């Protein structure tokens, strides 16, 4: 397997990147960074030793909204790793209606194949674009018969190049043409067992026999998008893409299992056992321990997939998980609750803070949104207070409070077009203070 280019990052570089998006939680960042670095270290070992080194799975403990999912999601995106986030509470024990736990592995393989396909498309972007332009140009200017004179051929070649340039631009985007596309096969659902996938593929062969191509009328702009997929499927070695996707998922895949506390059987429930919850844990165990799962693209061993589980554990504790599953998550880290100061830093220091997002959204309508420093302080204070008085939802509270503060400005954005709108501390207080102080009202609105 080709080593993913971004996998060779030091733990310090990984933490530095995460610092731009997640405030505090240094212990969790450090643990994740070491786990990822160990994956690169393992790939440098001799093949026989590589198979012996298994990843140390991580259990993250912390309230909702403190950054558990964001840490995992950001690091996977940064390093180009196949990554899926699943919720443990969505699975059911084998034999019951619902998603089976093996579907998380099939989701990971599908994400990995898509990742490799995207990378290959980027490498061949100019070639794909040239072929798309050429196919559309041939529709607008059909090729001449071979019997015409050389003069006619030269004249055609000149006109063809001019047509290609027009197609490459936007001048002809609204013109309608008929294009022929490969008929999309009936795709198997990655979340169903392989035997069902085989039935679907058999049906596809029967139903699509003799109808591999379909002609559609669309604008040239639409045709460009449709043909990009068509052309890329033709020039990319899809078998190789699928092989590499399967291998990258096996060697570098990360599965983030959220809400794992929801399948723990709390000792507070007394001697009563929940067979459904415990059944999901037992179904999950062989996947985390290492087993072979059949997918649409072939069999995959889960021995070297990194599993990161997370949960709030408000009503249960990690020891309420079955002992065998506890043992498969040897690394544990507790994330700290968000203080008022951390809430303020989330608003002001992160690279993609919701303040910057809202400013960019309103800029589309010509509104220059500005927050006074004290307004942001007050927003952080009241958001923190709302978390203390009602359910603590961490940084997600900032989304609800900010939305409440800006709802009138956002609704009347057209009226403020071309103006600078300043949000003051007094405005924030006026919008939120009464709601925060009235606990019953805050439960419904904030």
Short mmCIF file of C-alpha atoms in Angstrom, two decimals, residues 129-140 160 164 177 179-182 213 227 230-231 234:
data_model
loop_
_atom_site.label_atom_id
_atom_site.label_comp_id
_atom_site.label_asym_id
_atom_site.label_seq_id
_atom_site.Cartn_x
_atom_site.Cartn_y
_atom_site.Cartn_z
CA UNK A 129 -11.36 17.99 -18.27
CA UNK A 130 -9.81 17.80 -21.75
CA UNK A 131 -11.78 14.66 -22.60
CA UNK A 132 -15.04 16.19 -21.33
CA UNK A 133 -14.53 19.31 -23.46
CA UNK A 134 -13.67 17.18 -26.49
CA UNK A 135 -16.80 15.00 -26.15
CA UNK A 136 -19.07 18.04 -25.91
CA UNK A 137 -17.30 19.76 -28.82
CA UNK A 138 -17.85 16.66 -30.96
CA UNK A 139 -21.57 16.87 -30.24
CA UNK A 140 -21.64 20.50 -31.35
CA UNK A 160 -13.05 22.37 -33.70
CA UNK A 164 -13.47 23.60 -27.65
CA UNK A 177 -27.36 19.20 -26.23
CA UNK A 179 -25.25 13.39 -24.65
CA UNK A 180 -24.78 9.68 -24.25
CA UNK A 181 -23.86 8.44 -20.77
CA UNK A 182 -23.06 5.05 -19.29
CA UNK A 213 -25.95 3.59 -22.61
CA UNK A 227 -19.42 13.67 -18.21
CA UNK A 230 -18.44 9.26 -17.00
CA UNK A 231 -14.95 10.07 -18.29
CA UNK A 234 -13.34 5.30 -18.25
#
